[in-house]
Coordinates of C-alpha atoms and ligand atoms in Angstrom, one line a residue:
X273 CA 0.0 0.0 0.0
X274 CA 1.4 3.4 -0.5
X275 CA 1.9 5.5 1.9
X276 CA -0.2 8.9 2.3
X277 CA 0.5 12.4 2.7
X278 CA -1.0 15.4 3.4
X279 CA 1.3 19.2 2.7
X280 CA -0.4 22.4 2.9
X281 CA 0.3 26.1 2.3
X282 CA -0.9 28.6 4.4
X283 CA -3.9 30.0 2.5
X284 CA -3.1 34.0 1.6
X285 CA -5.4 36.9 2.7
X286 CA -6.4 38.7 -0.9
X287 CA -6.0 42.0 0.5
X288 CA -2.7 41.7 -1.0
X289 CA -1.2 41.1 -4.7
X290 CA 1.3 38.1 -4.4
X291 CA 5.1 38.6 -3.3
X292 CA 7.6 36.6 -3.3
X293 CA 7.1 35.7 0.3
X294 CA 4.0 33.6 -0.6
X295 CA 6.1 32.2 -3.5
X296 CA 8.4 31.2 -1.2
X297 CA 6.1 29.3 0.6
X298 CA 4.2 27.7 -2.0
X299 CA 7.9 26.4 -3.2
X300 CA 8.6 24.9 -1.0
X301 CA 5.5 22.8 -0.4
X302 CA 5.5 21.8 -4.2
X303 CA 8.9 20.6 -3.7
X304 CA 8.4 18.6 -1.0
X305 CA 5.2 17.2 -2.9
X306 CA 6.8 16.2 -6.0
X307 CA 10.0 14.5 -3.9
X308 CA 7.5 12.9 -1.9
X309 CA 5.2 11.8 -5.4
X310 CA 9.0 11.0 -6.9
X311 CA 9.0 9.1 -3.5
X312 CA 5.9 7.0 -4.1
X313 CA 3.6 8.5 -2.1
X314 CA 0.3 9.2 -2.4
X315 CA 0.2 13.0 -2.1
X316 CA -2.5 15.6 -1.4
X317 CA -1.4 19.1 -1.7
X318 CA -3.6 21.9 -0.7
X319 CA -3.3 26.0 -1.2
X320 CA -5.9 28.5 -1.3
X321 CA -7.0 31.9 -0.4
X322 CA -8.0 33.0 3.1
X323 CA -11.0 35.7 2.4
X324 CA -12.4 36.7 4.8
X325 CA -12.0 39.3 8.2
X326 CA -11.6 43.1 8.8
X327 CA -8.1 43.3 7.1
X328 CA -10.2 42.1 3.4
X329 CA -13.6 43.9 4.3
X330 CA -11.7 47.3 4.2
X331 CA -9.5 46.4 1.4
X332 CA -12.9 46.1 -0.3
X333 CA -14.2 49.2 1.4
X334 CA -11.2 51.1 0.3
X335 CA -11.6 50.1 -3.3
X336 CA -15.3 50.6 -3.5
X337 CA -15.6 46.9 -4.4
X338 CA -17.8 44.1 -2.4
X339 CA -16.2 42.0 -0.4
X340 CA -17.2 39.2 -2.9
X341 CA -15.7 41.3 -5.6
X342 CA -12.2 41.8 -4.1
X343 CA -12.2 38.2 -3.2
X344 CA -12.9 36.9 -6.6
X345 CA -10.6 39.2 -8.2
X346 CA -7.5 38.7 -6.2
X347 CA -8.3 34.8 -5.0
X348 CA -7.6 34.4 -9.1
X349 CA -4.2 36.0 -9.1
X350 CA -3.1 33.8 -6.4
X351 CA -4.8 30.8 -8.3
X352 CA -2.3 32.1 -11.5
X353 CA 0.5 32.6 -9.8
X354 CA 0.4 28.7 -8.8
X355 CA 0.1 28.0 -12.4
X356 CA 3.1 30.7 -13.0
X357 CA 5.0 29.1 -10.8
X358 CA 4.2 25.2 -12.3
X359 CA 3.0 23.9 -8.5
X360 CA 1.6 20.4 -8.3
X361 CA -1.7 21.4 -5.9
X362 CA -4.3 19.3 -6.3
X363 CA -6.8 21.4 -4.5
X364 CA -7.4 25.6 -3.9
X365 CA -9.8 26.2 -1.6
X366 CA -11.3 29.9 -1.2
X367 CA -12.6 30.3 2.6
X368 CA -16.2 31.9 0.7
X369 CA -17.0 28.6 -0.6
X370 CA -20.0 26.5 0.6
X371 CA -17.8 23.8 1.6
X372 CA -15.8 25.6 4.2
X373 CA -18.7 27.3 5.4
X374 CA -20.1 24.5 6.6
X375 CA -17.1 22.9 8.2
X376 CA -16.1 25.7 10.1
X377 CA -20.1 25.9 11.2
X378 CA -19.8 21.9 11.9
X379 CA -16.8 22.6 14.0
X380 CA -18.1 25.5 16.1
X381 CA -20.9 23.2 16.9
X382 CA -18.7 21.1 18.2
X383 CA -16.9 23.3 20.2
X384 CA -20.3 24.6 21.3
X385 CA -21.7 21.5 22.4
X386 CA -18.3 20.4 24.3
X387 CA -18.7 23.6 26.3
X388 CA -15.5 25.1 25.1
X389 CA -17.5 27.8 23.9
X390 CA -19.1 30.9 26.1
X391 CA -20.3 34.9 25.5
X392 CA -18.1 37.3 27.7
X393 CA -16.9 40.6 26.9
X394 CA -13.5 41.8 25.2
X395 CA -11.0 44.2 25.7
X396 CA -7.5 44.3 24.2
X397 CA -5.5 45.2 21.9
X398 CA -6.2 44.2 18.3
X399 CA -4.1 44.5 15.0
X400 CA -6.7 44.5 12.3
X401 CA -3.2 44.1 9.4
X402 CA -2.2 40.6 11.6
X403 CA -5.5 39.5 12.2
X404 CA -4.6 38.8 16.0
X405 CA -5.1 40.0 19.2
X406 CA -1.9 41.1 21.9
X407 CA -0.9 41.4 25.3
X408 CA -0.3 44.9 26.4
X409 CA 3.3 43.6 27.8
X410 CA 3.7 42.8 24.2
X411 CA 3.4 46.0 22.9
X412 CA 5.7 48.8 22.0
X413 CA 5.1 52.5 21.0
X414 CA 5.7 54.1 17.7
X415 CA 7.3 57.7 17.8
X416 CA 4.1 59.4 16.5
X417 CA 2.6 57.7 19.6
X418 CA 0.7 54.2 18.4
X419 CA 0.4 51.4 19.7
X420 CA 2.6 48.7 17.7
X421 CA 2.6 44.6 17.8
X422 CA 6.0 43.1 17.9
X423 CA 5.3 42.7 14.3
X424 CA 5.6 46.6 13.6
X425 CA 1.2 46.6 12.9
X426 CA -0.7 49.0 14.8
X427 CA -3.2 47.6 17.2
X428 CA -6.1 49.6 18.6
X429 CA -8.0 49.1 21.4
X430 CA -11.5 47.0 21.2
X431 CA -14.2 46.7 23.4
X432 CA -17.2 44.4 22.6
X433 CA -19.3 41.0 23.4
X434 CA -17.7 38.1 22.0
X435 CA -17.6 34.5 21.9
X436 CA -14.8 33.1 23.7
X437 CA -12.8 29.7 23.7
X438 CA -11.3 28.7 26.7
X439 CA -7.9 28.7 25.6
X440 CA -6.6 29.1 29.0
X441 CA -8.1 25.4 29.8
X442 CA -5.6 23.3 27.7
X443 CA -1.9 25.0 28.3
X444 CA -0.9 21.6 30.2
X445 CA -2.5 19.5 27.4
X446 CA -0.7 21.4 24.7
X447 CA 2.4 21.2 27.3
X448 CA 1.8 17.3 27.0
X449 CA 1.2 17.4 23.4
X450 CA 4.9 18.9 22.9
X451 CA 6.3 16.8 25.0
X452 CA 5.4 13.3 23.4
X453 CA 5.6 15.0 19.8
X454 CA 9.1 16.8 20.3
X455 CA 9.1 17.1 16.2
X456 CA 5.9 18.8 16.4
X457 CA 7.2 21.8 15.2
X458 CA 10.5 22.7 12.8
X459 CA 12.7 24.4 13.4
X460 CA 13.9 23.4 17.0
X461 CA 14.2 27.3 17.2
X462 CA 10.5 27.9 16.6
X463 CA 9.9 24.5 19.4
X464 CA 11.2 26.6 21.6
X465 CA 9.8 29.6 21.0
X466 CA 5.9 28.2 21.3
X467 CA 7.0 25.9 24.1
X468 CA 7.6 29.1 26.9
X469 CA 4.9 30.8 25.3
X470 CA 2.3 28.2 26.5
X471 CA 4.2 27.5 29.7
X472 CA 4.1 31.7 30.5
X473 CA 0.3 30.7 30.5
X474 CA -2.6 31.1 28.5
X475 CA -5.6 33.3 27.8
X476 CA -8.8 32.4 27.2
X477 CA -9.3 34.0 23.3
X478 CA -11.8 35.9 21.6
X479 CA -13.2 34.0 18.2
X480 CA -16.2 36.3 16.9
X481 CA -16.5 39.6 15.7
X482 CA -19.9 41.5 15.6
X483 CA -18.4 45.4 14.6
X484 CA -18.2 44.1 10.9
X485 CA -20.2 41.6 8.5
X486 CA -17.5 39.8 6.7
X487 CA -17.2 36.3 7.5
X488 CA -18.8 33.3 8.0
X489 CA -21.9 33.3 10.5
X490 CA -22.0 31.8 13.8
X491 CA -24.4 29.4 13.8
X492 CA -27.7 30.4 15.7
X493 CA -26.3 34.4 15.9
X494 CA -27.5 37.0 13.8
X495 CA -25.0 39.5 15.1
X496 CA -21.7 37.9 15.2
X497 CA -19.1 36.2 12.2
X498 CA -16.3 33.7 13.4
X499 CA -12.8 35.4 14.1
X500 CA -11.3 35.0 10.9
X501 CA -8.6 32.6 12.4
X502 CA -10.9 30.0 13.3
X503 CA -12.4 30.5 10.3
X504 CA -9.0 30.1 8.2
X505 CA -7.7 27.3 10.3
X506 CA -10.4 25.0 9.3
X507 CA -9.8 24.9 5.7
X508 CA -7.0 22.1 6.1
X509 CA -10.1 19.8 7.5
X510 CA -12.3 21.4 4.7
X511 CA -10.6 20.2 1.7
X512 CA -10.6 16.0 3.3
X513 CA -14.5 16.9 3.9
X514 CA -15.3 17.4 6.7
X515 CA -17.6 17.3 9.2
X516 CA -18.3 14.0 7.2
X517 CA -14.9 12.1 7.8
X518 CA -15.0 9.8 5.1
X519 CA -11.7 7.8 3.3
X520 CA -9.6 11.2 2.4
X521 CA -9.3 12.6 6.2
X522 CA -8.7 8.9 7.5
X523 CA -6.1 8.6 5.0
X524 CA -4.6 12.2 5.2
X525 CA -5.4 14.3 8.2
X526 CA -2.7 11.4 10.3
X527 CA 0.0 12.4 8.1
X528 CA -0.7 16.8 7.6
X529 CA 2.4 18.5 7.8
X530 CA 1.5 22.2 7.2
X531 CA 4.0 24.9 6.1
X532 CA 4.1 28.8 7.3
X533 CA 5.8 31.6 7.9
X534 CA 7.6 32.0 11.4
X535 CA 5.1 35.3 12.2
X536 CA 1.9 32.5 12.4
X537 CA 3.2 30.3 14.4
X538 CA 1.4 31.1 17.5
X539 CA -2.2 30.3 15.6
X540 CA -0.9 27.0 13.7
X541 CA 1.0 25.7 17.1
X542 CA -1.0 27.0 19.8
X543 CA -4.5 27.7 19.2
X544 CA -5.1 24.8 16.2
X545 CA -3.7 21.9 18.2
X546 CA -6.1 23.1 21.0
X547 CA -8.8 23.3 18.8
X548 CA -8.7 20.4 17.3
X549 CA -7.7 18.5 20.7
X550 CA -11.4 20.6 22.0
X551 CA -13.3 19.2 18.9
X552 CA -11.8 15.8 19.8
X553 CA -9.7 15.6 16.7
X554 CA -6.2 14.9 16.8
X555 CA -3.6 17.8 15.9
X556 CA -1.6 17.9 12.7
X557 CA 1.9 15.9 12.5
X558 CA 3.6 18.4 12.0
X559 CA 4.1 22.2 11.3
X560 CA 7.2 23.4 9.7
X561 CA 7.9 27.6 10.0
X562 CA 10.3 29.3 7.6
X563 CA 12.1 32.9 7.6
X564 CA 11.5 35.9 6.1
X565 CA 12.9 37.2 2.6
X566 CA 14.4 40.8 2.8
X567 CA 14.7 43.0 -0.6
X568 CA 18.5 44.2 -0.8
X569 CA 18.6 44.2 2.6
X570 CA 15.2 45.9 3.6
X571 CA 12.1 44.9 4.5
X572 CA 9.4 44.8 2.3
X573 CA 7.0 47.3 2.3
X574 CA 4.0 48.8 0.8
X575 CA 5.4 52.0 1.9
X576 CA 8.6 51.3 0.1
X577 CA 7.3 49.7 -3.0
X578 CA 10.1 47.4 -3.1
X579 CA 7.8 43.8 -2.5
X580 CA 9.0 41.4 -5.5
X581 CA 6.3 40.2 -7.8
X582 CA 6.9 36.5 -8.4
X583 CA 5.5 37.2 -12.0
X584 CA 8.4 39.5 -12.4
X585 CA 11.0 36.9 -11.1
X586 CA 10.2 34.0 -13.5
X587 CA 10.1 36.3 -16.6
X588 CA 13.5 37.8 -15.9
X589 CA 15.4 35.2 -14.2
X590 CA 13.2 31.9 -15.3
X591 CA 11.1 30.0 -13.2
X592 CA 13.2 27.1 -12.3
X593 CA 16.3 29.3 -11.8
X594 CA 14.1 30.8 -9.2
X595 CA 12.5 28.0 -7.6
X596 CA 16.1 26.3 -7.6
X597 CA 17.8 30.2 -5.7
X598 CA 15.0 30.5 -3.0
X599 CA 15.4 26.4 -2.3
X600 CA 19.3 26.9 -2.3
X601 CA 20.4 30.3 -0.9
X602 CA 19.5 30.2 2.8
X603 CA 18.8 27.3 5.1
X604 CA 15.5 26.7 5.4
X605 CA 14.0 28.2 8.7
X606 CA 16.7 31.2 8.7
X607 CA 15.7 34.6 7.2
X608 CA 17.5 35.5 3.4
X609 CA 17.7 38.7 1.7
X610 CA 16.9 38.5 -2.4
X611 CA 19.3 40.5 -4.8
X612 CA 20.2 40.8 -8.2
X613 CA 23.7 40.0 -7.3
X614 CA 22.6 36.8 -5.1
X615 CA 20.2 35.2 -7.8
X616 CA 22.6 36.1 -10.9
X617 CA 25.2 33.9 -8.3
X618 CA 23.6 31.0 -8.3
X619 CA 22.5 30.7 -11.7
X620 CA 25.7 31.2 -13.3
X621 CA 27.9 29.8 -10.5
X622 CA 25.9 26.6 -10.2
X623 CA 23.2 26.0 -13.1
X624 CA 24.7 27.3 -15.7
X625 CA 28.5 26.3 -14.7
X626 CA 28.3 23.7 -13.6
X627 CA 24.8 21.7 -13.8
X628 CA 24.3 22.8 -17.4
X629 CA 27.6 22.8 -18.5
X630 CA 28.4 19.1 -17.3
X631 CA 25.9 18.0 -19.0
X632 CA 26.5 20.1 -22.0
X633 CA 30.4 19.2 -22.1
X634 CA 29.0 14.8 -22.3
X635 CA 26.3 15.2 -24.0
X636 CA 27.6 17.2 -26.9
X637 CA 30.6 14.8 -26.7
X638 CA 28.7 12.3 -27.0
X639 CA 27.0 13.6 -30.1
X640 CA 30.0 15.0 -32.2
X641 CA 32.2 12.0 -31.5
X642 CA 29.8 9.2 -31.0
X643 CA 26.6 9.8 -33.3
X644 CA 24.9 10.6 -30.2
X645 CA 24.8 6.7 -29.3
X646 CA 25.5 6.0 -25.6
X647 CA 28.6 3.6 -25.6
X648 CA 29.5 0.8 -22.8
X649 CA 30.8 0.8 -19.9
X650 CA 33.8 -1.9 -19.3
X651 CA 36.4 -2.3 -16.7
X652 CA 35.7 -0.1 -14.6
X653 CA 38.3 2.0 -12.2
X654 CA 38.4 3.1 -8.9
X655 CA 37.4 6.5 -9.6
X656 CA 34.5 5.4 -11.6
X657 CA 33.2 3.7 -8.8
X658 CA 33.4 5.9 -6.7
X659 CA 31.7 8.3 -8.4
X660 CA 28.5 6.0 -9.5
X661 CA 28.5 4.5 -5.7
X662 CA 28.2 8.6 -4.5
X663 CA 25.0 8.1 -6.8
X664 CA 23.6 5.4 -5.9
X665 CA 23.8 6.3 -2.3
X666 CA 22.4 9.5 -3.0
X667 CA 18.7 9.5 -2.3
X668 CA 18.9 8.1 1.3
X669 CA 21.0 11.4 1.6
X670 CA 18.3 13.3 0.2
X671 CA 15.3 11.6 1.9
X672 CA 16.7 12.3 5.4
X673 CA 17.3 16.0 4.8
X674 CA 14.1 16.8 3.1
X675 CA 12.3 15.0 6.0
X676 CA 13.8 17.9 8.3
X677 CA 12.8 20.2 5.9
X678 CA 16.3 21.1 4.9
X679 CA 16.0 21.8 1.2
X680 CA 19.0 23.3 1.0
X681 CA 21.1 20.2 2.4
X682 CA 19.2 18.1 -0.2
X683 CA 20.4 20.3 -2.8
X684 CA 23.8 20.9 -1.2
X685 CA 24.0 16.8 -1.5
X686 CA 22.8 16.9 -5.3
X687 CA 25.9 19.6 -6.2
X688 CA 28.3 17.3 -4.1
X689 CA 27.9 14.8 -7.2
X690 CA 27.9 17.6 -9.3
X691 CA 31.3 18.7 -8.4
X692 CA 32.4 15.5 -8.2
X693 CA 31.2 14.5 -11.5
X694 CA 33.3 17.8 -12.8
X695 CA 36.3 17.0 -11.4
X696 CA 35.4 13.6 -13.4
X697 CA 35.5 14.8 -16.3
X698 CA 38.5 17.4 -16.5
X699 CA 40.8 14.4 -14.6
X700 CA 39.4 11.7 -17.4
X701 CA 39.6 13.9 -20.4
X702 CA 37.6 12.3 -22.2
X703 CA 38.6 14.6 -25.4
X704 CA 42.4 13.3 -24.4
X705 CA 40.9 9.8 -24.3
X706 CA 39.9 10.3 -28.1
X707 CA 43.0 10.1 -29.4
X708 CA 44.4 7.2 -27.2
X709 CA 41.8 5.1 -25.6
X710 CA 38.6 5.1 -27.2
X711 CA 37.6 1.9 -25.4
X712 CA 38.0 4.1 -22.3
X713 CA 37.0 7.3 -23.2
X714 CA 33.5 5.0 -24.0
X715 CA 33.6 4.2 -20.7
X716 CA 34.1 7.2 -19.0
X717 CA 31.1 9.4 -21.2
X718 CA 28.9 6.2 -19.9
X719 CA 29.9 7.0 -16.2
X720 CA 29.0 10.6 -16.5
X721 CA 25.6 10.0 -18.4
X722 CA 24.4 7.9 -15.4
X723 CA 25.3 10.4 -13.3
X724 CA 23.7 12.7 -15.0
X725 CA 20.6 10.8 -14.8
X726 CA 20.8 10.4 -11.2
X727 CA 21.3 14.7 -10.8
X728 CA 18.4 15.1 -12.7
X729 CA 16.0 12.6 -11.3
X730 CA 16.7 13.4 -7.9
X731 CA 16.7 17.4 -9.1
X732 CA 13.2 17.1 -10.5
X733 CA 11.5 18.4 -7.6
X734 CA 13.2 21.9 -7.7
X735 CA 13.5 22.5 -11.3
X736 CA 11.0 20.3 -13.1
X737 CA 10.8 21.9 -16.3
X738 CA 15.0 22.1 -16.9
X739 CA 15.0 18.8 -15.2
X740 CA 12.4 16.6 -18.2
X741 CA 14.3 18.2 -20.6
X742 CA 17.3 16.9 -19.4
X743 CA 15.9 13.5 -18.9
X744 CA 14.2 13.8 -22.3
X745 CA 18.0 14.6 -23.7
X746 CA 19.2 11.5 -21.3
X747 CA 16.5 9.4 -23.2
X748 CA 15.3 8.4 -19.8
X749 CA 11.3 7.2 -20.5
X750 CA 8.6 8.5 -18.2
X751 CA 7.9 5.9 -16.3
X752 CA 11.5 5.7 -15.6
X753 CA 11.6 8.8 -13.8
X754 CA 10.5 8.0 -9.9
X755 CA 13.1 7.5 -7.4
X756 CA 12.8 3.4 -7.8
X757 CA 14.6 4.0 -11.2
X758 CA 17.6 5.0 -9.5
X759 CA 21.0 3.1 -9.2
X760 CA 21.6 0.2 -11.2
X761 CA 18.6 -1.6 -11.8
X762 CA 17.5 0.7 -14.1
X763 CA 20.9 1.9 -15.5
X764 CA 20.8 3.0 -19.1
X765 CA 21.4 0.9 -21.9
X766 CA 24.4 1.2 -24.2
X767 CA 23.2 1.5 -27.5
X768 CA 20.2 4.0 -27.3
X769 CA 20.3 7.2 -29.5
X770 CA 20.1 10.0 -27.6
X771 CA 18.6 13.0 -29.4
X772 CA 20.4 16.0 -30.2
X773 CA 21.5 18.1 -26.9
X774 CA 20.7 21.4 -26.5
X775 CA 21.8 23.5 -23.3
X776 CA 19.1 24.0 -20.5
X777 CA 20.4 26.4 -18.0
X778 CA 21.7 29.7 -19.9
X779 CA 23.7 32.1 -18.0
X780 CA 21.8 35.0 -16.6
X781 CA 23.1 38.6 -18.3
X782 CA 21.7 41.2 -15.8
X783 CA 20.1 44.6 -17.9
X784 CA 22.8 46.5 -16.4
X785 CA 25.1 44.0 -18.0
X786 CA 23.1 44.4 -20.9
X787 CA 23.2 47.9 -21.5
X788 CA 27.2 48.4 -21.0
X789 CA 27.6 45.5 -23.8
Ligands
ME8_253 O1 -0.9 35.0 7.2 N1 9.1 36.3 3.4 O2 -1.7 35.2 5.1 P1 -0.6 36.1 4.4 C1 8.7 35.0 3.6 N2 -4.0 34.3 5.8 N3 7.4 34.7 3.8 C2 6.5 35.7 3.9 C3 6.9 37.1 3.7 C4 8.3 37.4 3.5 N4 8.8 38.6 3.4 N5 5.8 37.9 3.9 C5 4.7 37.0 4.1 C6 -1.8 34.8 6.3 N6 5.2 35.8 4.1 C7 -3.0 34.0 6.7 C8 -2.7 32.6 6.8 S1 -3.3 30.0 7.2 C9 -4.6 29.2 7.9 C10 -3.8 31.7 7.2 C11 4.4 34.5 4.4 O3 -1.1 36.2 3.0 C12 3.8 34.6 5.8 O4 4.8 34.2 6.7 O5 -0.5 37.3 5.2 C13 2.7 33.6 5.7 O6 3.2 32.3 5.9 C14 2.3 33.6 4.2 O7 3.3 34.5 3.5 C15 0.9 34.1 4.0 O8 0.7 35.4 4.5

């Protein structure tokens, strides 16, 4: 039987055009899909749009639209930038659909009729841009006198009746929770960081809004919506049906590993477990949070302009050259900054170097000198041992790092071959060979064309598009593709044509370059 699972995205709010902070994060989920497809798993991959609240009603307002309208419009430019950016999802939910409606209403029920639920009254501190509520201790004070979150958003003061969830009830169950699921939540860091924050105690929180319209009703209420939280929580048990718990959340929900940003943590690691452990559902496997991406060293801001459109990325740099920079350039879990000077780096320095040229330089060899027909491989050396056992004992490398999450170890154990296979080549010579071995020459182009198979197999995840050309150019067949087909079982045979190669990472020429040429 295969085995299941289940990676989300967090869904975005569409009060906002798509940076590449929500590219980032969709990345990274597609390539952990696709590895974990490549894998032979059975995957479900979820992404979506989170629609409702204050922060989108006065987006709306702002823009003289209905809510509906700004929803529809934006939802699709997220729904576009997942096609832009060639991720796998198989689902996108939008939080105004029918279906989510009636889970979240399904689940408040629950909570309702488990007495987790009361009416009380609400002060605090509230940052409408956040969506969250704060502790005054938590607050700091802008010079022109507001109140700020530690996240820089203003908060203002509310007073009104709410609905409450008694948060404060389950800090030793959560405490417990942690304790028997120490890989919870990735990094360690961001462990850490939730652990004292339940242990400092917790507050009972407020989870419905009745100064605005926007969101979904609570059942039985005229007056009040569900907190948009809740509300956007829910949509991971949405998409595998529920409240009817049929095949697709037995299979899945076991195995949910969700992936966000470090700043909501707090809501995915705090107030979901509790949640679900309240609607006696068990918590997700596991969430993973990553760091922020800085512009040239600032942060982005609508008051600076500088936020990166992902659209803009992928036509000037590519899309796989970008997938493969934000996978590669910082570990995952640590903050990066984005620059011209960083992204032209890595695609010159390592796709177009020495990825593209490596297989470039055997390819083309192989065309010129041997009618593009892969030769045989006979008695073989040390060294070419070596460097087909580093293949073959690649993907246990890579399984184990991209089980932490760490993409950039995955791909910093891909470019360890890489190198190796470069060295390879400018120690074999195989353009030496030519004129005095040809026997081994033959032997060494058939070395490197395996290991060019194995690169781009195992590569497929972050560059898919580069990576079936390659394979196409490798004559490797579709079905040949999956992480089973690696080492020698399913070695190519000596003998195939392989078609005419052409080059598939070209170096990147900046505009500045460009101009002074
Ligand atoms: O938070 N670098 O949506 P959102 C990296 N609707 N990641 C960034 C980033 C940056 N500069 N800026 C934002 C929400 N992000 C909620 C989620 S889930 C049930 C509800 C990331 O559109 C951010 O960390 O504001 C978050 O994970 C994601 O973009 C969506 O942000």
């Amino acid at each position: 039987m295969t085995a299941p699972y289940y990676i989300t995205t967090p869904i975005y709010y569409v009060n906002d055009k798509p940076h590449i902070g929500h590219a980032y994060t969709t990345i990274a989920c597609d390539v952990l899909a696709r590895f974990k497809r490549l894998d032979g798993y059975e995957v479900k991959f979820l992404s979506g749009t989170d629609e409702h609240g204050q922060k989108v009603a006065k987006a709306a307002a702002d823009n003289d639209l209905d809510p509906i309208e700004l929803c529809d419009k934006n939802s699709n430019n997220f729904r576009e930038l997942l096609a832009t950016l060639n991720i796998s999802n198989d689902d996108f939910i939008r939080t105004t659909e029918q279906r989510h409606k009636s889970a979240c209403q399904a689940l408040w029920r629950k909570l309702s009729d488990k007495g987790h639920i009361y009416m009380g009254k609400y002060s605090g501190w509230y940052a409408v841009r956040d969506e969250a509520y704060y502790d005054e201790a938590e607050l700091t004070q802008s010079p022109s006198g507001d109140h700020l979150a530690p996240t820089g958003a203003v908060v203002e003061w509310m007073e009104e009746e709410t609905y409450f969830f008694d948060l404060s009830k389950w800090q030793d169950k959560l405490l417990a929770f942690y304790d028997s699921n120490p890989d919870f939540i990735g990094p360690q860091s961001r462990f850490n960081e939730v652990y004292s924050f339940v242990k400092g105690g917790l507050k009972d929180i407020s989870i419905s809004r009745a100064t605005f319209s926007w969101g979904i009703p609570v059942p039985g209420e005229t007056k009040h919506v569900m907190y948009v939280w809740i509300d956007a929580l829910t949509n991971y048990l949405t998409a595998l049906g529920y409240p009817t718990l049929k095949d697709d959340y037995a299979k899945f929900w076991p195995v949910c590993h969700h992936m966000v940003g470090k700043d909501i943590i707090r809501f995915h690691c705090v107030y979901w477990p509790a949640f679900l452990m309240a609607a006696n559902l068990m918590p997700p496997k596991k969430v993973y949070a990553h760091g922020w991406w800085t512009v040239e060293g600032q942060k982005m801001s609508k008051s600076l302009g500088n936020a990166i459109d992902p659209n803009h990325m992928v036509a000037e740099y590519g899309l796989d050259q970008m997938r493969f920079f934000l996978m590669r350039e910082v570990p995952f879990g640590n903050d990066g900054d984005f620059s011209e000077a960083a992204i032209s780096r890595r695609i010159n320095g390592e796709l177009a170097n020495e990825l593209g040229n490596l297989a470039q330089r055997v390819l083309s060899f192989i065309a010129k000198n041997l009618d593009g027909v892969l030769p045989e491989a006979r008695d073989l050396t040390t060294e070419d041992k070596d460097l087909l056992n580093s293949c073959h004992s690649l993907v246990v490398l890579c399984r184990e790092s991209m089980d932490r999450q760490a993409f950039h170890e995955v791909i910093e154990s891909i470019w360890s071959v890489v190198r190796m296979a470069n060295v390879y080549v400018d120690m074999q010579a195989p353009w030496v060979l030519k004129k005095t071995n040809i026997r081994r020459m033959e032997t060494v182009l058939y070395i490197l064309v395996e290991a060019t198979r194995h690169i781009a197999i195992l590569m497929q995840p972050f560059t898919p598009q580069a990576m079936s050309i390659l394979l196409d150019q490798l004559s490797v067949p579709d079905d040949d593709r999956m992480f089973t087909s690696l080492g020698e079982g399913s070695a190519l045979k000596s003998g195939i044509k392989l078609p005419v190669p052409h080059g598939v990472f070209p170096r990147y020429i900046a505009k500045s370059e460009e101009r002074t040429r």
